[in-house]
Short mmCIF file of C-alpha atoms and ligand atoms in Angstrom, two decimals:
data_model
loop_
_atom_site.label_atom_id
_atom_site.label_comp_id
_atom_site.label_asym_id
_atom_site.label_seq_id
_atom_site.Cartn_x
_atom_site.Cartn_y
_atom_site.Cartn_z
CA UNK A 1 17.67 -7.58 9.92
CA UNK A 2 14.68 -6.74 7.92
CA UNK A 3 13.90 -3.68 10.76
CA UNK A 4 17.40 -2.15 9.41
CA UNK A 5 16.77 -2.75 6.01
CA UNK A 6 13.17 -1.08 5.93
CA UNK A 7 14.54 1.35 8.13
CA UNK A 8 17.44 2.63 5.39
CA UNK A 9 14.81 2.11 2.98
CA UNK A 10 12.56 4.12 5.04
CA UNK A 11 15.37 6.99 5.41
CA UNK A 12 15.89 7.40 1.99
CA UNK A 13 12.30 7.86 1.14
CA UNK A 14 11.60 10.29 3.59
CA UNK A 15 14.37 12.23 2.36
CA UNK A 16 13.11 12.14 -1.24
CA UNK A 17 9.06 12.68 -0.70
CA UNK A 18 10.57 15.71 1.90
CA UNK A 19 12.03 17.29 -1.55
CA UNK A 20 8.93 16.22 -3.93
CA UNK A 21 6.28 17.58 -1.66
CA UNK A 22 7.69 20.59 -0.01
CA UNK A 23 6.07 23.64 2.47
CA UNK A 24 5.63 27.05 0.31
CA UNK A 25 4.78 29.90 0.79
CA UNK A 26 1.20 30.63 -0.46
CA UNK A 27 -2.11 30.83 0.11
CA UNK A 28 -2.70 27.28 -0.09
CA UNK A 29 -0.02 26.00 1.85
CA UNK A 30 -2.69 24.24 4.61
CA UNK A 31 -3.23 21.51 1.76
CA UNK A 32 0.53 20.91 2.01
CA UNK A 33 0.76 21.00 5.36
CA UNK A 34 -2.30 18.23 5.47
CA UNK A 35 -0.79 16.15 2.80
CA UNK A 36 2.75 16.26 4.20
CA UNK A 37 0.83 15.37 8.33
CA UNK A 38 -0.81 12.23 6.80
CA UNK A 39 2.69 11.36 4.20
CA UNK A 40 4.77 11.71 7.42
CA UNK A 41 2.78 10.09 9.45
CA UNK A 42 5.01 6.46 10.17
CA UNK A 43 3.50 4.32 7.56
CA UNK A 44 5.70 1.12 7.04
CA UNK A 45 6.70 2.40 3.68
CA UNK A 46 5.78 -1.44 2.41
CA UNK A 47 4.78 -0.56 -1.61
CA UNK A 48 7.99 2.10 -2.23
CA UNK A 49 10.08 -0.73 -1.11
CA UNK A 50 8.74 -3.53 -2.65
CA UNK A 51 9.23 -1.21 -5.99
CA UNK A 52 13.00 -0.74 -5.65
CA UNK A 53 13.56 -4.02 -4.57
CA UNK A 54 11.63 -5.40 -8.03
CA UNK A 55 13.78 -3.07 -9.77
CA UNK A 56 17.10 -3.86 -8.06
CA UNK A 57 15.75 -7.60 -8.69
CA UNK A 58 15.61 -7.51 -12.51
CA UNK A 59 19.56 -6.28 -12.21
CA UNK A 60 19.48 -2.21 -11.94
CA UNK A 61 20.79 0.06 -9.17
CA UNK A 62 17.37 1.58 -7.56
CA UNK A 63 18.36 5.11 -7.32
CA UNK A 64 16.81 6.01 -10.67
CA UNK A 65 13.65 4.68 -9.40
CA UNK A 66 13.04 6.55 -6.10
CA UNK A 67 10.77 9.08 -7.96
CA UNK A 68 8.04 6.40 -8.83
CA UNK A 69 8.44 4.84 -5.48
CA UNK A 70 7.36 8.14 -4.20
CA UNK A 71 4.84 8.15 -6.38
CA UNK A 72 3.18 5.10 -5.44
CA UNK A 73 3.78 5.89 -1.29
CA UNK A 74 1.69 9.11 -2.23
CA UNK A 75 -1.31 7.14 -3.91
CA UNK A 76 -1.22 4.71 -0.78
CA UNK A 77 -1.61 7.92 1.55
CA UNK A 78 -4.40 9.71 -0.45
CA UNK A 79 -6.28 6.00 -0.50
CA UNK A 80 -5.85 6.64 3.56
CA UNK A 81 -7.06 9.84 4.21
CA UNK A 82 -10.17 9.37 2.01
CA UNK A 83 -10.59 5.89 3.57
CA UNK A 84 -10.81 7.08 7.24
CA UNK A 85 -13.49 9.94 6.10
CA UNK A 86 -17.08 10.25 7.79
CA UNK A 87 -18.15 9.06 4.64
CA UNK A 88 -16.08 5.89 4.28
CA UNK A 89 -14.97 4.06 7.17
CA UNK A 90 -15.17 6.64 8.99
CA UNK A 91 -11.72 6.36 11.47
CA UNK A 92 -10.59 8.82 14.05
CA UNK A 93 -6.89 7.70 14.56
CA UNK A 94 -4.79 6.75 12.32
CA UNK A 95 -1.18 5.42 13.37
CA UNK A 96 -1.50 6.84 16.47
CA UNK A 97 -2.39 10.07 15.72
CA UNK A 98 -5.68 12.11 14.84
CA UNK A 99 -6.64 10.95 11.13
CA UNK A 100 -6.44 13.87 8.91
CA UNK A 101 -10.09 15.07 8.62
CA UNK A 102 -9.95 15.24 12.44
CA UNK A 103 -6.86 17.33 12.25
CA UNK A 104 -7.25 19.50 9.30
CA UNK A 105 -11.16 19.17 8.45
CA UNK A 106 -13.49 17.49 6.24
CA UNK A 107 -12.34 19.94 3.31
CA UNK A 108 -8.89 19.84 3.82
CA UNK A 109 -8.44 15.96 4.17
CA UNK A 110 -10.38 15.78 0.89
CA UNK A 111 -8.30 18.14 -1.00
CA UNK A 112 -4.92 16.79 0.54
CA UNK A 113 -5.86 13.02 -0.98
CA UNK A 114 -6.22 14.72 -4.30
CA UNK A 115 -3.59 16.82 -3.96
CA UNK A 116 -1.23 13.52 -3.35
CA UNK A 117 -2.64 11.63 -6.10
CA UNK A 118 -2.59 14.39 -9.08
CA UNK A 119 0.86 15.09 -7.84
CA UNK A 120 2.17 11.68 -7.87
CA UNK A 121 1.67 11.33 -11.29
CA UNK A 122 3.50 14.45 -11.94
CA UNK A 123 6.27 13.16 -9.67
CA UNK A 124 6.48 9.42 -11.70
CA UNK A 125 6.14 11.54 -14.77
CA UNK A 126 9.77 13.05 -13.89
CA UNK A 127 11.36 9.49 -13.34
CA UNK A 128 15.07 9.87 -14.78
CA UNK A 129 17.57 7.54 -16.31
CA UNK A 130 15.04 5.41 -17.10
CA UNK A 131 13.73 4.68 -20.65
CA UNK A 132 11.23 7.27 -21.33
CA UNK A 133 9.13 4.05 -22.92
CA UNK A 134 9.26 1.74 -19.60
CA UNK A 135 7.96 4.55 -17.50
CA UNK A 136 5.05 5.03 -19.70
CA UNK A 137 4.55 1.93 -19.68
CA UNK A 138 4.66 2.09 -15.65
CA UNK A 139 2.39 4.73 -15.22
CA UNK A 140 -0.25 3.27 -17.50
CA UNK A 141 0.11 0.17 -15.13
CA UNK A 142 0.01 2.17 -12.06
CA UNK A 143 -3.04 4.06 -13.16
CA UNK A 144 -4.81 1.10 -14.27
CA UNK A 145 -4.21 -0.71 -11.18
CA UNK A 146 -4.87 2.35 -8.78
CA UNK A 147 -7.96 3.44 -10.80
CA UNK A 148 -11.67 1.31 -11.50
CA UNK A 149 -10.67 -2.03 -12.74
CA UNK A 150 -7.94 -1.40 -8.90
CA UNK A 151 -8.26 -0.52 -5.83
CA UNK A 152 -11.49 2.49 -6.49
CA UNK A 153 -13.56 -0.12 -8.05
CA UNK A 154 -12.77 -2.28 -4.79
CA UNK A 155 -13.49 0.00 -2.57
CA UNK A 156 -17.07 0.89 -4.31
CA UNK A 157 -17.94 -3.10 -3.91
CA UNK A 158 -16.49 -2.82 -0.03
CA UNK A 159 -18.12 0.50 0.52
CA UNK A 160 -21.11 1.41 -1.63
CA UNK A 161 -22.08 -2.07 -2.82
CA UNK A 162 -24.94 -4.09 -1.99
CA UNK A 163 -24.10 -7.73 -2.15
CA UNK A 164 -24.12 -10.89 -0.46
CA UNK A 165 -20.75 -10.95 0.73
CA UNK A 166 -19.58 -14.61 0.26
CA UNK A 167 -15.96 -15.56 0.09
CA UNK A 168 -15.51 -15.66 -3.21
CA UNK A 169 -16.70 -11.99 -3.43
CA UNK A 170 -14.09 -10.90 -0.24
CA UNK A 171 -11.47 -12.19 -2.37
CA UNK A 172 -12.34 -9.88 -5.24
CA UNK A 173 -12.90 -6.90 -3.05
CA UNK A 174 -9.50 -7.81 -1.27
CA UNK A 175 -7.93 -8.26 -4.77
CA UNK A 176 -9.27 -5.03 -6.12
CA UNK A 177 -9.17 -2.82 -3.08
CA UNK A 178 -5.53 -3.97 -1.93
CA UNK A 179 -3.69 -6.19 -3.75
CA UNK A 180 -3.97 -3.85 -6.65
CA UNK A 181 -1.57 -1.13 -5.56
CA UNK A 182 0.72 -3.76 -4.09
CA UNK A 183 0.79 -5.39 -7.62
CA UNK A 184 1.28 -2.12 -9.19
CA UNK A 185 4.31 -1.12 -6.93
CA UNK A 186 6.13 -4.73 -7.76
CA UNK A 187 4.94 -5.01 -11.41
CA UNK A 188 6.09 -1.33 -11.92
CA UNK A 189 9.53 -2.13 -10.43
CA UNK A 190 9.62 -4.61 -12.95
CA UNK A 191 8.28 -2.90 -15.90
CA UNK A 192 10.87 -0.22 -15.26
CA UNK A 193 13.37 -2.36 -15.11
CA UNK A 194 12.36 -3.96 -18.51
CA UNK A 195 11.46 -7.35 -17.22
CA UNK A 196 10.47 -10.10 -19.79
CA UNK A 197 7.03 -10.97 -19.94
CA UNK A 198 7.70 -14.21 -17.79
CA UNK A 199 9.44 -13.08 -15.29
CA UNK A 200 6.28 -10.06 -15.13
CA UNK A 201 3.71 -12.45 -14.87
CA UNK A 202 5.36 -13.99 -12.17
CA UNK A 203 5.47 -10.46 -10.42
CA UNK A 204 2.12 -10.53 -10.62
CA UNK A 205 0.98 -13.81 -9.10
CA UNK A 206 3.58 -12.79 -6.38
CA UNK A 207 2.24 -9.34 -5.15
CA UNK A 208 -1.74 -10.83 -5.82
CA UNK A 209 -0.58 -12.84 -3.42
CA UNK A 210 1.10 -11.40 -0.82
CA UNK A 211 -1.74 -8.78 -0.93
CA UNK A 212 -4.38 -11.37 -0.14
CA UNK A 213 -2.62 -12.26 2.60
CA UNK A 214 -1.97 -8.88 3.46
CA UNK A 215 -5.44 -7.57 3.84
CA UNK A 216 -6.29 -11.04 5.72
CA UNK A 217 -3.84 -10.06 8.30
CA UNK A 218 -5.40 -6.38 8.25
CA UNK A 219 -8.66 -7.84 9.07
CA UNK A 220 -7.24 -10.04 12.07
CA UNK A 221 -5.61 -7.36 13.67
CA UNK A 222 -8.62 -4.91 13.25
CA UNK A 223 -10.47 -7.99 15.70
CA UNK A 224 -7.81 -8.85 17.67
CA UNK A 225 -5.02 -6.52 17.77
CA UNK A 226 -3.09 -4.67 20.47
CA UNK A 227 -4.63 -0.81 19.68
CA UNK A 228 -1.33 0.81 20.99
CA UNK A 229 0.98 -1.06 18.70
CA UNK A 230 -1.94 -0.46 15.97
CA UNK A 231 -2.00 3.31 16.51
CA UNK A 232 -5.54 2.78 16.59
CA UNK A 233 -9.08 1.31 17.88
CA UNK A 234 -9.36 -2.56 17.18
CA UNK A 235 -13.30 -3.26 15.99
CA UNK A 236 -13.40 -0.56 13.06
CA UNK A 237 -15.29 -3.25 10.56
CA UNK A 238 -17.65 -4.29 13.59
CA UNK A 239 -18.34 -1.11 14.13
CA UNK A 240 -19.20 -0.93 10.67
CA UNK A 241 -20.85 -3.75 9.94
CA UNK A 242 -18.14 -4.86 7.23
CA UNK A 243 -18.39 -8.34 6.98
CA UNK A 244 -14.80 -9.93 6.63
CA UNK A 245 -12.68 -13.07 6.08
CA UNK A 246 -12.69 -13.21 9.90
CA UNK A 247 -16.50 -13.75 10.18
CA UNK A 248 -16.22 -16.64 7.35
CA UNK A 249 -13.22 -18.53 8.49
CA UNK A 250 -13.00 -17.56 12.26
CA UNK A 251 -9.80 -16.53 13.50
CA UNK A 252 -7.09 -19.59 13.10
CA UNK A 253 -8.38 -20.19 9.75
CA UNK A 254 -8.12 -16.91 8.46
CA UNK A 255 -4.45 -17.33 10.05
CA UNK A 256 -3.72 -20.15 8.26
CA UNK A 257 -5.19 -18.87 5.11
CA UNK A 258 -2.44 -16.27 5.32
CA UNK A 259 0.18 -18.47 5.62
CA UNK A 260 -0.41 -20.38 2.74
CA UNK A 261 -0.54 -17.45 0.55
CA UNK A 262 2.87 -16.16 1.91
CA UNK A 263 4.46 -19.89 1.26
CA UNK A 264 3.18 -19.97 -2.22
CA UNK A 265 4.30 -16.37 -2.47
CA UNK A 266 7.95 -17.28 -1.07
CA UNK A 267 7.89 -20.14 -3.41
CA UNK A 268 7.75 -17.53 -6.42
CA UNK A 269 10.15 -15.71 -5.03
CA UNK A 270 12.51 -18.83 -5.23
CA UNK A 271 11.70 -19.20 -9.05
CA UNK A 272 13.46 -16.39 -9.57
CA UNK A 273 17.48 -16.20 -10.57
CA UNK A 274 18.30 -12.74 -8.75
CA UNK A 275 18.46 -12.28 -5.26
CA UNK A 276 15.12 -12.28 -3.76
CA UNK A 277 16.43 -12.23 0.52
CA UNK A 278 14.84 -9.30 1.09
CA UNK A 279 11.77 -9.74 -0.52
CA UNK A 280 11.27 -12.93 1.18
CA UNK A 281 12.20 -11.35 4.71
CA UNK A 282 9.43 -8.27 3.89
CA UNK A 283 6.91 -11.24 2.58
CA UNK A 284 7.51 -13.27 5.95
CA UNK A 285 7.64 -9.93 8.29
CA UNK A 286 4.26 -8.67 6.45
CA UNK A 287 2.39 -12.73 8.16
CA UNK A 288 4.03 -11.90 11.49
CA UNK A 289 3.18 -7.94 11.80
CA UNK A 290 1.67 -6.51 14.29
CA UNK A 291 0.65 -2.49 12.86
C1 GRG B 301 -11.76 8.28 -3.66
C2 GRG B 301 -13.17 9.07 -1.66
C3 GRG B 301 -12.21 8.11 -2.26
C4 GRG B 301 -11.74 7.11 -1.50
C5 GRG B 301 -10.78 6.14 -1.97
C6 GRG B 301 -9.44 3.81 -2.62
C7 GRG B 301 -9.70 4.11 -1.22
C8 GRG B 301 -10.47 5.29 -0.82
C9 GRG B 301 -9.29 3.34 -0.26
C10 GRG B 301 -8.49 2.16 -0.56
C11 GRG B 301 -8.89 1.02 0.26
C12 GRG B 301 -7.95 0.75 1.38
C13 GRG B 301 -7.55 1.84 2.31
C14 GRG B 301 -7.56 -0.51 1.51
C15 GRG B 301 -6.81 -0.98 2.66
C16 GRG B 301 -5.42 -1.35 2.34
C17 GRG B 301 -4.63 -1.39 3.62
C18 GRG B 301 -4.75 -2.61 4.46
C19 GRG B 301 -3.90 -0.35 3.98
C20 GRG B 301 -2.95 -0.28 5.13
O1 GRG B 301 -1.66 -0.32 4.57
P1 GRG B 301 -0.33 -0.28 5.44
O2 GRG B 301 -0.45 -1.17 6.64
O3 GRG B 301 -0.32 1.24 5.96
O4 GRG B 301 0.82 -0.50 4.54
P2 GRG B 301 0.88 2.11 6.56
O5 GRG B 301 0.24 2.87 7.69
O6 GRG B 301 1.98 1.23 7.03
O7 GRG B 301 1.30 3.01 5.44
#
């Protein structure tokens, strides 16, 4: 069931990022071509549709939001690219195919990250039918949580910091680095949908949450994961040395640690009035994933 649903989901947003980042005509067009390789590359399309479902949620129809959906997918790409650089973690594959700087070149992969996230706030900049006040108010929250105090400043502590890595600090980092764009693709859905405070908040705890556990499960699958299903080579952090959750907690523990985030994540879900099915069945499929 959920497989169809992301799959429509999927459909749709491949239909709209197609129109918002098209192939012209120019000089530069080899930046397109490199954004557009690494935005149509098969990524699970996880933060556009937590966004619409948030919106649909808090009682609208999600077509309006589509644009800022994009948006977000196009942050979550650029955050890719620069992530499998030389320079950063340093990853030849990607989803099964040749990560961008090892398609297009050092240059090009660099300039195709930008390129997606400049353009993305142009793109949730032209968000109709939506109170020109809520998507503000969106975009402030999507900078703020893709920017320093989000997932940059977590990847400078994962990256270029110096620390004792305890688990205390792995939380942060994972809070920073990835639960920060989840929570800005459900708190956005929310805040565009003029959500009450309360019912914000408890967006929040939700997708800090489920992005714990999401970057737990990231880190078990980089040890133990089936490459082809992962579209890439399993031992990336050994290979860099990046201490995780899985070297604190071992394996079963770091499991379990992942389930109990989802439960108390599912048990938000519950608090709410609307209908929550599908974010519950993306919350569950996210613990039991394999890519
Ligand atoms: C500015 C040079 C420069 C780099 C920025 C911010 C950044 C690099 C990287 C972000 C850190 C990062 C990549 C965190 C990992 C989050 C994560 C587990 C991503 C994988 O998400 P999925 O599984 O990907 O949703 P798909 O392939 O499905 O889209």
């Amino acid at each position: 069931m959920i497989d169809m649903t992301l799959k429509t989901y999927q459909e749709k947003l491949d239909m709209r990022l197609d129109m918002l980042l098209n192939e012209s005509e120019s000089h530069y067009k080899s930046v397109i071509d490199s954004a557009r390789y690494s935005l149509f590359a098969g990524g699970k399309r996880i933060r556009p549709v937590l966004l619409l479902e948030f919106y649909k949620l808090f009682g609208k129809n999600d077509d309006c939001a589509y644009n800022f959906a994009c948006a977000v997918e196009m942050i979550h790409t650029y955050s890719l690219i620069h992530d499998d650089l030389p320079c950063m973690d340093n990853d030849d594959m990607r989803r099964g195919k040749p990560s961008n700087h090892k398609k297009y070149g050092e240059a090009l992969a660099l300039l195709a990250g930008d390129s997606l996230l400049t353009e993305s706030f142009g793109v949730a900049s032209r968000t109709m039918g939506i109170d020109g006040e809520y998507v503000a108010k969106a975009i402030t929250y999507l900078s703020a949580n893709a920017g320093i105090s989000g997932m940059i400043g977590g990847q400078v502590i994962d990256t270029c910091g110096d620390f004792e890595i305890t688990e205390d600090l792995l939380y942060e980092i994972y809070s920073l680095k990835t639960s920060a764009l989840i929570k800005a693709a459900c708190g956005c859905g929310a805040i565009l949908a003029g959500a009450d405070d309360d019912s914000f908040s408890k967006v929040e705890t939700f997708a800090e949450k489920l992005g714990l556990a999401f970057q737990i499960i990231d880190d078990i699958l980089d040890r133990v994961g089936n490459e082809e299903k992962l579209g890439k080579p399993v031992g990336s952090d050994l290979k860099n040395q990046k201490i995780t959750i899985v070297d604190i907690l071992g394996i079963d523990e770091s499991r379990q640690r992942a389930k109990d985030l989802t439960d108390d994540a599912i048990g938000i879900l519950d608090s709410f009035e609307g209908d929550t099915t599908t974010l519950k069945e993306i919350t569950n499929y996210l613990l039991v994933r394999d890519y």
